[in-house]
GROMACS .gro file of C-alpha atoms in nm:
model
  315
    1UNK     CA    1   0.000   0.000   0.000
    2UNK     CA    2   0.053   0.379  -0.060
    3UNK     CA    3   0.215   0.578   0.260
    4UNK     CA    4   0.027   0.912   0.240
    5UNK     CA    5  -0.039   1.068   0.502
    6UNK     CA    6  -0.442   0.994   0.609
    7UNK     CA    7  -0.692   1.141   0.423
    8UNK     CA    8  -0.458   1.297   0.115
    9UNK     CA    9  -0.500   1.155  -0.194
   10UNK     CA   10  -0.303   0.849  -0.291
   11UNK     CA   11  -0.158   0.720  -0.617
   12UNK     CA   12  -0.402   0.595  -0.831
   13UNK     CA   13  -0.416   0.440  -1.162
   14UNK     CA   14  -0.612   0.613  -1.422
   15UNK     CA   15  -0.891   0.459  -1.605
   16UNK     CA   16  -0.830   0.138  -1.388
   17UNK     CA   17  -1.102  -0.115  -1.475
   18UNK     CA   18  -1.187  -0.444  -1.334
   19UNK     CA   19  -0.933  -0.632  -1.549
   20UNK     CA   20  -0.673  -0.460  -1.366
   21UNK     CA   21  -0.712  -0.669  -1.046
   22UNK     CA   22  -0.437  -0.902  -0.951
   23UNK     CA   23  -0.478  -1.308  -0.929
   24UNK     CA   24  -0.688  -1.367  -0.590
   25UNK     CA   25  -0.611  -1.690  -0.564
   26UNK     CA   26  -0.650  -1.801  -0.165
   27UNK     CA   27  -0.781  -1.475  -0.089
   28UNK     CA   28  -1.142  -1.490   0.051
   29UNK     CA   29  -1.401  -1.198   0.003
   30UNK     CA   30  -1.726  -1.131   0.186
   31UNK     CA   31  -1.957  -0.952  -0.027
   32UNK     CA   32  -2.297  -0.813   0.152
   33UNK     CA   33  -2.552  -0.766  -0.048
   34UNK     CA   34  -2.400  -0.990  -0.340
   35UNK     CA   35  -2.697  -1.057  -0.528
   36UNK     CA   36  -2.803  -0.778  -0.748
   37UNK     CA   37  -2.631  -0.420  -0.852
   38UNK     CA   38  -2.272  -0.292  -0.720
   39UNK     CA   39  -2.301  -0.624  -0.475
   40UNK     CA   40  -2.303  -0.873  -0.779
   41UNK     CA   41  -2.053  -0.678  -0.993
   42UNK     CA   42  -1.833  -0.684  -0.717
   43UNK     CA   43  -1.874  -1.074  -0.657
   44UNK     CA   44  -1.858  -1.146  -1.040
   45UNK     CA   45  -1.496  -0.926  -1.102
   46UNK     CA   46  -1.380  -1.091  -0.765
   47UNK     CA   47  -1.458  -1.459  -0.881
   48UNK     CA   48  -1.313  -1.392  -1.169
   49UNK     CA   49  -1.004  -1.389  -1.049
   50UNK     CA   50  -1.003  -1.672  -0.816
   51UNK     CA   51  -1.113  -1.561  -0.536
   52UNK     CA   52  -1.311  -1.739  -0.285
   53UNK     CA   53  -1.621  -1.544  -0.267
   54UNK     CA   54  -1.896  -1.506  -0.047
   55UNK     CA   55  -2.237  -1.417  -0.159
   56UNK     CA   56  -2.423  -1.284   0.114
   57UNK     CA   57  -2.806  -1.226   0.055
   58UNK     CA   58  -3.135  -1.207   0.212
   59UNK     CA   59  -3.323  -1.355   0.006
   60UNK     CA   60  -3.205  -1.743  -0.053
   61UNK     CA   61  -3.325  -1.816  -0.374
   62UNK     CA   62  -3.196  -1.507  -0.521
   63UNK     CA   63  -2.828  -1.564  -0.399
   64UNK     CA   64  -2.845  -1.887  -0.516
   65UNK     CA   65  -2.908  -1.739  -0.899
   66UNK     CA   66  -2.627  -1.486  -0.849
   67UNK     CA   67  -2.423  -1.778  -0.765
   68UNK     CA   68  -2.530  -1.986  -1.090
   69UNK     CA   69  -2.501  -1.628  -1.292
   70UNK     CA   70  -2.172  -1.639  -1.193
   71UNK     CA   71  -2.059  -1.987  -1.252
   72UNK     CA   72  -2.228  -1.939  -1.611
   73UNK     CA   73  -1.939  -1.714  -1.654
   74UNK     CA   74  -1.635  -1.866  -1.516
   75UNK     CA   75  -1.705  -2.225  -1.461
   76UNK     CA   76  -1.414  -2.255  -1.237
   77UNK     CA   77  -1.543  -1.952  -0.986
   78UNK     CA   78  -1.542  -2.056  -0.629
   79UNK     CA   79  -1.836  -1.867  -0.524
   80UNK     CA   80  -2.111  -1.963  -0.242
   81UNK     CA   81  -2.405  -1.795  -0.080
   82UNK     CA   82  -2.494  -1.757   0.238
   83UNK     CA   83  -2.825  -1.577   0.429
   84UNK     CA   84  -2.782  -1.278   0.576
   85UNK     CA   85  -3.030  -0.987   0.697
   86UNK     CA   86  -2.890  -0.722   0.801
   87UNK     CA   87  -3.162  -0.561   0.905
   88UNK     CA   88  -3.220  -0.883   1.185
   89UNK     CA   89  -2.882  -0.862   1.421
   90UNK     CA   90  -2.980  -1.235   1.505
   91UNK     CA   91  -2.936  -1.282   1.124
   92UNK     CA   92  -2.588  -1.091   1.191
   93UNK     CA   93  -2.464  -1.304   1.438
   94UNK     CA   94  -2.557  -1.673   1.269
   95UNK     CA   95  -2.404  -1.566   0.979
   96UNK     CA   96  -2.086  -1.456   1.133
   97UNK     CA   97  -2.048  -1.732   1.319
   98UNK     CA   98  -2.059  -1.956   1.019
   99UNK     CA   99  -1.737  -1.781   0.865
  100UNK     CA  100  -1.410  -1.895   0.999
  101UNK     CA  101  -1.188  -1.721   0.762
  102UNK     CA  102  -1.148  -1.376   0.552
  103UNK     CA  103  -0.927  -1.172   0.417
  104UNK     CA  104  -1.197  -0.889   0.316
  105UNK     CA  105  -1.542  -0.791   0.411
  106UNK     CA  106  -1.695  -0.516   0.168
  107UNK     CA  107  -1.987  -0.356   0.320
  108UNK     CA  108  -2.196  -0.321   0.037
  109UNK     CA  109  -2.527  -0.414   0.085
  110UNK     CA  110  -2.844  -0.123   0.151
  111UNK     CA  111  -3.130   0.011   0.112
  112UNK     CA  112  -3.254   0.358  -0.042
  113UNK     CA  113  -3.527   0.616   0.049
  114UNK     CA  114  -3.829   0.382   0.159
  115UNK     CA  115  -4.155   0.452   0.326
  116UNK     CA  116  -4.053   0.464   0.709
  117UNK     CA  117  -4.011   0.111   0.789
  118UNK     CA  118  -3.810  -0.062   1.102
  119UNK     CA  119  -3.587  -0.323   1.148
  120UNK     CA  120  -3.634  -0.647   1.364
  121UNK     CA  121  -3.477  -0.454   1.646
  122UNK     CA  122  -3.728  -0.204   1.628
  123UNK     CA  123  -3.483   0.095   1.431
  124UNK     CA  124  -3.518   0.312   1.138
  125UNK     CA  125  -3.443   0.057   0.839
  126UNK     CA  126  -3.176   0.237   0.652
  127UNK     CA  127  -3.000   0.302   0.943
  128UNK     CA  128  -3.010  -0.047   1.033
  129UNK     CA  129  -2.973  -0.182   0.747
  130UNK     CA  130  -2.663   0.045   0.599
  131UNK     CA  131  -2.506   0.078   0.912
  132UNK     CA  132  -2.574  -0.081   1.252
  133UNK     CA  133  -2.578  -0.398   1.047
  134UNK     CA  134  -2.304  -0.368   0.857
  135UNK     CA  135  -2.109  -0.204   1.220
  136UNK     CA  136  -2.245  -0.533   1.371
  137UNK     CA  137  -2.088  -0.766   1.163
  138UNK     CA  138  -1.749  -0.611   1.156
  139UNK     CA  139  -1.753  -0.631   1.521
  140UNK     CA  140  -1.886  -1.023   1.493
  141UNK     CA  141  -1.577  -1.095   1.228
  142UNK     CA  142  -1.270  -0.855   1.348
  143UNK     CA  143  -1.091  -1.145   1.525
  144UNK     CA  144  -1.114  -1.370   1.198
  145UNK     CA  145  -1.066  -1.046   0.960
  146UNK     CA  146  -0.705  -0.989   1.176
  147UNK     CA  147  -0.594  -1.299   1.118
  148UNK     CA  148  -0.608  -1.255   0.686
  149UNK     CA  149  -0.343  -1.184   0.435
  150UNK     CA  150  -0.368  -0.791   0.359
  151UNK     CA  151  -0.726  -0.783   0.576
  152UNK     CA  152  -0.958  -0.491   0.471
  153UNK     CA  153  -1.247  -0.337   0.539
  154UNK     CA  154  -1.455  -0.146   0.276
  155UNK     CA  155  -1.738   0.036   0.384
  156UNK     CA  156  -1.957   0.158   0.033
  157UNK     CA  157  -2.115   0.503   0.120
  158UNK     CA  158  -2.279   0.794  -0.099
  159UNK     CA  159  -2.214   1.153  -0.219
  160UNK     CA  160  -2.521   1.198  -0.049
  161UNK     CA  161  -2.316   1.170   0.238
  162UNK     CA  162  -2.291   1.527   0.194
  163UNK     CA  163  -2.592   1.630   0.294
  164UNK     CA  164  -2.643   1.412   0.581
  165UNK     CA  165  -2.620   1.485   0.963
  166UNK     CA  166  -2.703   1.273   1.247
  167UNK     CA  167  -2.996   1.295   1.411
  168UNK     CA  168  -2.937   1.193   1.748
  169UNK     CA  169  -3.255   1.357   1.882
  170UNK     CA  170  -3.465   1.142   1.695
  171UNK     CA  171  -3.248   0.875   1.534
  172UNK     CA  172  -3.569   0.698   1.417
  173UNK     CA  173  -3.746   0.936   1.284
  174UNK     CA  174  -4.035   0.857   1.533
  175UNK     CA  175  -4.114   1.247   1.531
  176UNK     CA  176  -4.008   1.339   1.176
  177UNK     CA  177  -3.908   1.091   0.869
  178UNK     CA  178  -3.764   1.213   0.549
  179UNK     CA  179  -3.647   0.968   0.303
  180UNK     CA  180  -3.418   1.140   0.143
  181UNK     CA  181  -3.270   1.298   0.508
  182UNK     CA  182  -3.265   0.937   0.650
  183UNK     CA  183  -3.069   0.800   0.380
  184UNK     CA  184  -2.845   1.068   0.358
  185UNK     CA  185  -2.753   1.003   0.771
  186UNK     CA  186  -2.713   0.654   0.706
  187UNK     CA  187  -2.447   0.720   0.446
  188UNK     CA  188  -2.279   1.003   0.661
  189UNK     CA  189  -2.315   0.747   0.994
  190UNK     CA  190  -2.077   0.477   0.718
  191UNK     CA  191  -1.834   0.787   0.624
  192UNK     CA  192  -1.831   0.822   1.005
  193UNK     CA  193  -1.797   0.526   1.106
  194UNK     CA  194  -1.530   0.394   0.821
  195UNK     CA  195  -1.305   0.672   0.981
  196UNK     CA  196  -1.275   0.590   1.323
  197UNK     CA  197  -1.293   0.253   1.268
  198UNK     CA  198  -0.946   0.341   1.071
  199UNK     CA  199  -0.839   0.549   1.380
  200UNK     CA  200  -0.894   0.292   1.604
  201UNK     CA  201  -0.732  -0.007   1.412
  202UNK     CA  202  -0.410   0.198   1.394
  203UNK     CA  203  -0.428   0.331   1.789
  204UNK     CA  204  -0.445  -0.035   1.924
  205UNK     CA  205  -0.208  -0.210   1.610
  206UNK     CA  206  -0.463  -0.403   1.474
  207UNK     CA  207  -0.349  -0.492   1.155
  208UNK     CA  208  -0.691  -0.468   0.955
  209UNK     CA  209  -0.741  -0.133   0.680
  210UNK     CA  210  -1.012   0.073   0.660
  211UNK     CA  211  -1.110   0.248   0.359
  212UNK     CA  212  -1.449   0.351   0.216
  213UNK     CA  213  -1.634   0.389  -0.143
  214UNK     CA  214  -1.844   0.549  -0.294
  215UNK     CA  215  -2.013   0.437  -0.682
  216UNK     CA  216  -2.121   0.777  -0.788
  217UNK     CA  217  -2.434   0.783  -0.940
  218UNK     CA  218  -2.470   0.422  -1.059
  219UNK     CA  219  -2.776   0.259  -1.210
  220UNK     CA  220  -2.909  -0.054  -0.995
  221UNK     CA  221  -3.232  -0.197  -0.817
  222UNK     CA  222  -3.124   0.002  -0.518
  223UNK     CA  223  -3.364   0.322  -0.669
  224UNK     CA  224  -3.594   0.059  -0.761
  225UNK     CA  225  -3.643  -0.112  -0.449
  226UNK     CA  226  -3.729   0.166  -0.185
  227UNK     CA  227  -3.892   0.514  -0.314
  228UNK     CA  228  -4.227   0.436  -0.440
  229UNK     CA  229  -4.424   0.699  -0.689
  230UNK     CA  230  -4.300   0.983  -0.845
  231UNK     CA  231  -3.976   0.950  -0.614
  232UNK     CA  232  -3.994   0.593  -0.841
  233UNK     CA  233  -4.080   0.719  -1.172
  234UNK     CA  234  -3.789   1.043  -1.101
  235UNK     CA  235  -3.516   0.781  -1.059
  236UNK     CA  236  -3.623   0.548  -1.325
  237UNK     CA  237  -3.588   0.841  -1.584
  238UNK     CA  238  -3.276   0.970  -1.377
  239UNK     CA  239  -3.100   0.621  -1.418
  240UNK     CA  240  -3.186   0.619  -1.813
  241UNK     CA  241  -3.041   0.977  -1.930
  242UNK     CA  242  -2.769   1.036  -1.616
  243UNK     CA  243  -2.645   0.751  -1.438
  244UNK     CA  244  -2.359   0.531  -1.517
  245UNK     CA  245  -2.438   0.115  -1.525
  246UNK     CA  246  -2.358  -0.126  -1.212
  247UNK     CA  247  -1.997  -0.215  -1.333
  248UNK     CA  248  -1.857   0.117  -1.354
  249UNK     CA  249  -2.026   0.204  -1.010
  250UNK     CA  250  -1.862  -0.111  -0.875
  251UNK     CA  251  -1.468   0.016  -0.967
  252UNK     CA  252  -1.454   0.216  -0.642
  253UNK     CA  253  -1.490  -0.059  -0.446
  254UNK     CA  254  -1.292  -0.317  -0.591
  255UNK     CA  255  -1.030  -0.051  -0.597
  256UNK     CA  256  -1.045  -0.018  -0.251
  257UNK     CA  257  -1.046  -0.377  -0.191
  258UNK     CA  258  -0.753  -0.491  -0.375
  259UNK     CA  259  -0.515  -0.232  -0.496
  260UNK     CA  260  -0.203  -0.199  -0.341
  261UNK     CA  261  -0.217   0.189  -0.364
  262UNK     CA  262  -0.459   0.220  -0.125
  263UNK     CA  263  -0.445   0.361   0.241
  264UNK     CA  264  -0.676   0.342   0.560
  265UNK     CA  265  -0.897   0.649   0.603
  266UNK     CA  266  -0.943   0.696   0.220
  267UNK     CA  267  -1.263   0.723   0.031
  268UNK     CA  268  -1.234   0.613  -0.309
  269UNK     CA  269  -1.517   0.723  -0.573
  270UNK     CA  270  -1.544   0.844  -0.929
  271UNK     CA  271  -1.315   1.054  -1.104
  272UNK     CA  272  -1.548   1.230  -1.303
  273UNK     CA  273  -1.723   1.561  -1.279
  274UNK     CA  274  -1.957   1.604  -0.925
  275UNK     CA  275  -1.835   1.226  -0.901
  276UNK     CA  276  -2.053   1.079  -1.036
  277UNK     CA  277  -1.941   0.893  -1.281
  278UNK     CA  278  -1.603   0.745  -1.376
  279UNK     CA  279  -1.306   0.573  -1.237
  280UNK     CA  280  -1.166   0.487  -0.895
  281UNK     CA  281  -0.961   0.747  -0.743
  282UNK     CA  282  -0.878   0.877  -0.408
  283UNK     CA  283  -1.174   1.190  -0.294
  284UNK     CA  284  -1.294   1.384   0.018
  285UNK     CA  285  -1.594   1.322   0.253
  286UNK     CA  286  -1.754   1.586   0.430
  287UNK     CA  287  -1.501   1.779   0.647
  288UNK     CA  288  -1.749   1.705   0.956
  289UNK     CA  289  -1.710   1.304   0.913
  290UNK     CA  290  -1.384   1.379   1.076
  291UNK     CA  291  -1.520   1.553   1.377
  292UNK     CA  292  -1.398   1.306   1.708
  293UNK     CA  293  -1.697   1.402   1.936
  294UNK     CA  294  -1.965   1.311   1.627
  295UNK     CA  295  -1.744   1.021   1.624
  296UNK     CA  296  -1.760   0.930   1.986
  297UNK     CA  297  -2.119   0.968   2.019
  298UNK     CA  298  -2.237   0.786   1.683
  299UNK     CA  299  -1.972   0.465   1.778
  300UNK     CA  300  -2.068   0.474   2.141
  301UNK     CA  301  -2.444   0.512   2.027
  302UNK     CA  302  -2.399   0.202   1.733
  303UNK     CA  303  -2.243  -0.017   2.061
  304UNK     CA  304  -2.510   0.043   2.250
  305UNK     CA  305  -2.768  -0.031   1.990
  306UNK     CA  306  -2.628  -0.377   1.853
  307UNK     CA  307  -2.530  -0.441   2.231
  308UNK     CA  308  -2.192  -0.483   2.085
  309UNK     CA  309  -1.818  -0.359   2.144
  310UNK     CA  310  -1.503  -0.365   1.907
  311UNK     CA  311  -1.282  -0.362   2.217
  312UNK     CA  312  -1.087  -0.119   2.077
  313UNK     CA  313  -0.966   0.184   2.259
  314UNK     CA  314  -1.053   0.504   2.189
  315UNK     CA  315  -0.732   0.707   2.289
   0.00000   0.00000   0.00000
């Protein structure tokens, strides 16, 4: 990897495509959210290099076609599904305990701009769903995760990260839901919590990376799947004339998964104008992802939600 100091842009290699990935032969990848969109794109470059990929899903029956998808392709891909909710922390915790060995988890898998809607546990969905679940299962596989060659953690955000803030006061949005605002806090609370996850690996020598991505604005079920009418029909015309397709969205992330000219702390997103479209290269979040006490409070708050701790010092 790069040495730069955190948070300044890196080396990277322009116009770097999937093909550009190194053999990833013995190198196993978690993939949340494998099924459709970035997820599957991700799992499909990854297999296609030999790595031992893990398809994690919801629904059964749709991993399992992702899976055959895949193997329709490369023949020879070592590729398996597995269940996983992420809105469900009991679904969290079975699946983790199933693995026994990584070498990356990619936090991919979400949701986008639904009808107010909670989790098992009771919480706002896209927050639990983009990131107490995804918090929860790093906590559930950070023992295994230390023990893999090159370990990494990639956390997929939004540019619509930007416009986020936590809402501590009414995490839920019990008093006052907005789609849009919701989403956009659950994509700041990943920014957030990609970066002091970073912090803290390096303060206790745990030798795991953490680096986020972002796809830009990429075309996939994800605008499909949560806003209903014209919010629907907006994105569906949206996707069509301005959004770039699933693979190109999914560069960031690979990047960040298996490049060698990647740091902790960085966000990695499209090179293109606005960023939102193009390829992987190193960007900035929002200045106030940074802030320690917004860090404090969200981490301490995500602990005490999933009734989970990293054991990892602060300071």
């Amino acid at each position: 990897m790069s040495t730069t100091p955190e948070g300044e842009p890196g080396v990277t290699a322009p116009g770097w495509t999937a093909a550009d990935i190194p053999a990833l032969d013995g190198r196993t990848f978690i993939v949340t959210g494998g099924n459709s969109g970035l997820g599957f794109e991700t799992c499909r470059a990854l297999a296609a290099k030999g790595a031992q990929v893990v398809l994690a899903a919801r629904d059964p029956e749709k991993g399992a076609a992702a899976v055959e998808r895949i193997r329709a392709e490369h023949p020879d891909a070592t590729v398996e599904t597995r269940v996983l909710d992420l809105a469900d922390l009991d679904s969290v915790e079975v699946f983790a305990a199933g693995i026994h060995e990584v070498d990356v988890l990619v936090n991919n898998a979400g949701v986008m701009m639904p009808p107010r809607t909670t989790s098992a546990q009771g919480y706002e969905l896209q927050f639990a769903v983009n990131h107490l679940g995804h918090f929860a299962l790093t906590a559930r596989l950070l023992d295994v995760l230390s023990q893999g060659a090159d370990p990494r953690v990639v956390t997929v955000t939004s540019f619509l990260h930007r416009r986020g803030r936590i809402h501590f006061d009414d995490l839920h949005g019990e008093h006052k839901y907005s789609r849009t605002g919701y989403y956009s806090q659950s994509k700041l609370a990943n920014v957030v919590f990609g970066l002091e996850l970073h912090r803290r690996l390096r303060l206790n020598n745990v030798p795991i990376t953490s680096v986020l991505a972002h796809p830009g604005y990429a075309a996939t079920n994800l605008q499909s799947a949560g806003p209903t009418g014209i919010m629907k029909l907006a994105m569906k015309v949206s996707n069509r004339l301005a959004a770039q397709d699933a693979g190109m969205g999914a560069l960031p992330q690979l990047y960040a998964a298996v490049s060698q000219d990647v740091d902790g702390g960085q966000l990695i997103g499209p090179d293109g104008r606005k960023e939102q479209k193009g390829y992987p290269t190193v960007v900035h979040p929002l200045e106030s992802a940074r802030d320690r006490e917004l860090a404090k409070r969200l981490w301490d708050t995500s602990e005490e939600l999933t009734e989970l701790s990293f054991g990892l010092a602060a300071r």
